[in-house]
Every structure is written in structure tokens, then in C-alpha cells.
Amino acid sequence: MDSASFIRKTLVVLGGLLIWAAYFGFVYVFNALACARGFHRLHLLGFSVVPLTILFCAAIATTGVLALMFIALRAPDHVEDSRSSSTDFLRYLAVAVALLSLLAIGWIGLPAIIVPPCG
């Protein structure tokens, strides 16, 4: 296995968790800054800016994780007969990690809908 293939497979498998971690960090830093700087009172189209921003970023993170899942499921095999069990394992692992990441993204975004900012 060459190093480019190893890096690509690693990013596909762990990419969902990396996207979730970035989203998790953004949500908490953004909410803290909104409370500290007072822009949690701003409204856009009748909704607070903080939940709208968090939900917009959740949509972006979800799209990224779904793209990684699509890449994992549609990864081309050079020769169908030479598929190894490790390739299948990495494919299923990438899909499982992506599904777990989607659940975590939803779980982090849920309080943005339920709890008012700085509340």
C-alpha cells in the first residue's frame, strides 16, 4: 500500500469524526462568543442568529459526512475479484463512523433548537 492510498483511506474512515469535532468546537466557541459579545440578541427573519448559524453549520457538516459516506460506498475496486477483506472492513468502518458522526452532529445541534442562547 502506498502512502497516498493510506492517507486517503485514513481520511475517509476518520473524516466523519474530524468534521464532527470541528463542528463541535465551532458550536461551543460561537455560542460563548455570542454570549460574551452580546450578539445573541440579533434576529434574522424572526429567528435568533445563533440557532440559525448553528443549524446552517450542522447542514454543512452533515453534507460533508454524507459525501464521505458516498466516497466510502462508491470507492472503486481495481479488480472485483481481488477485493480483500481489509478493504471491505475499511469500507464498513467508514460508513459506521459516518453514521455515528451524523448522530453526534444532530445531538450537538439539538440544543440550538430547544434551549435559547445564553439561557
XYZ file of C-alpha atoms in Angstrom:
119
model
C 0.000 0.000 0.000
C 1.470 3.343 -0.954
C 1.404 6.320 1.384
C -1.162 8.270 -0.684
C -3.569 5.352 -0.521
C -3.021 5.016 3.229
C -3.680 8.728 3.828
C -6.789 8.663 1.627
C -8.220 5.619 3.409
C -7.441 7.097 6.810
C -9.165 10.379 5.952
C -12.208 8.587 4.594
C -12.500 6.445 7.731
C -11.806 9.230 10.251
C -13.191 12.140 8.232
C -16.631 11.971 9.824
C -15.138 12.301 13.287
C -12.910 15.176 12.145
C -15.912 17.018 10.703
C -17.897 16.387 13.890
C -15.014 17.626 16.062
C -14.726 20.815 14.022
C -18.489 21.360 14.241
C -18.468 20.634 17.992
C -15.705 23.165 18.590
C -17.415 25.764 16.416
C -20.760 25.428 18.210
C -19.329 25.946 21.662
C -16.913 28.724 20.701
C -19.593 30.527 18.686
C -22.150 30.263 21.483
C -19.625 31.510 24.048
C -18.652 34.456 21.854
C -22.306 35.261 21.183
C -22.999 35.409 24.910
C -19.820 37.312 25.740
C -20.190 39.896 22.966
C -23.959 40.233 23.161
C -24.838 39.418 19.572
C -27.163 36.637 20.711
C -29.895 39.297 20.669
C -29.656 39.772 16.886
C -32.516 38.408 14.825
C -32.784 37.462 11.178
C -36.181 36.638 9.656
C -37.688 36.467 13.135
C -35.173 33.930 14.449
C -32.140 34.428 16.629
C -28.882 34.482 14.694
C -27.175 31.951 16.971
C -29.515 28.981 16.315
C -29.676 29.829 12.617
C -25.892 29.842 12.341
C -25.541 26.610 14.289
C -28.182 24.862 12.184
C -26.620 26.164 8.970
C -23.249 24.785 10.061
C -24.946 21.500 11.008
C -26.257 21.276 7.451
C -22.756 21.874 6.085
C -21.246 19.271 8.438
C -23.965 16.775 7.541
C -23.298 17.316 3.847
C -19.589 16.705 4.381
C -20.182 13.492 6.315
C -22.662 12.255 3.702
C -20.097 12.988 0.988
C -17.519 10.910 2.865
C -20.064 8.124 3.225
C -20.731 8.253 -0.504
C -16.986 8.115 -1.197
C -16.624 5.108 1.087
C -19.522 3.255 -0.505
C -18.547 4.068 -4.086
C -14.790 3.568 -3.787
C -13.704 1.834 -6.967
C -12.032 -1.523 -6.753
C -9.302 -2.123 -9.272
C -10.355 -5.695 -9.888
C -13.581 -7.044 -8.438
C -12.083 -10.492 -7.755
C -9.134 -9.104 -5.795
C -11.167 -7.304 -3.144
C -9.700 -8.166 0.183
C -11.484 -8.441 3.476
C -9.492 -5.471 4.787
C -10.913 -3.266 2.019
C -14.429 -4.330 2.916
C -13.698 -3.804 6.606
C -12.436 -0.261 5.994
C -15.467 0.480 3.840
C -17.920 -0.693 6.511
C -15.923 1.030 9.228
C -16.041 4.329 7.303
C -19.815 4.031 6.909
C -20.283 3.176 10.592
C -18.110 6.097 11.708
C -20.001 8.403 9.344
C -23.345 7.275 10.783
C -22.040 7.806 14.305
C -20.833 11.259 13.285
C -24.249 12.128 11.845
C -25.845 11.126 15.131
C -23.346 13.257 17.059
C -23.892 16.264 14.790
C -27.631 16.009 15.364
C -27.123 15.611 19.093
C -24.954 18.740 19.258
C -27.336 20.767 17.074
C -30.447 19.783 19.030
C -29.875 22.188 21.968
C -29.645 25.045 19.479
C -33.291 24.451 18.676
C -34.522 23.717 22.197
C -32.509 25.995 24.510
C -32.316 29.750 23.915
C -28.780 31.120 23.554
C -27.236 32.150 26.863
C -30.266 30.731 28.613
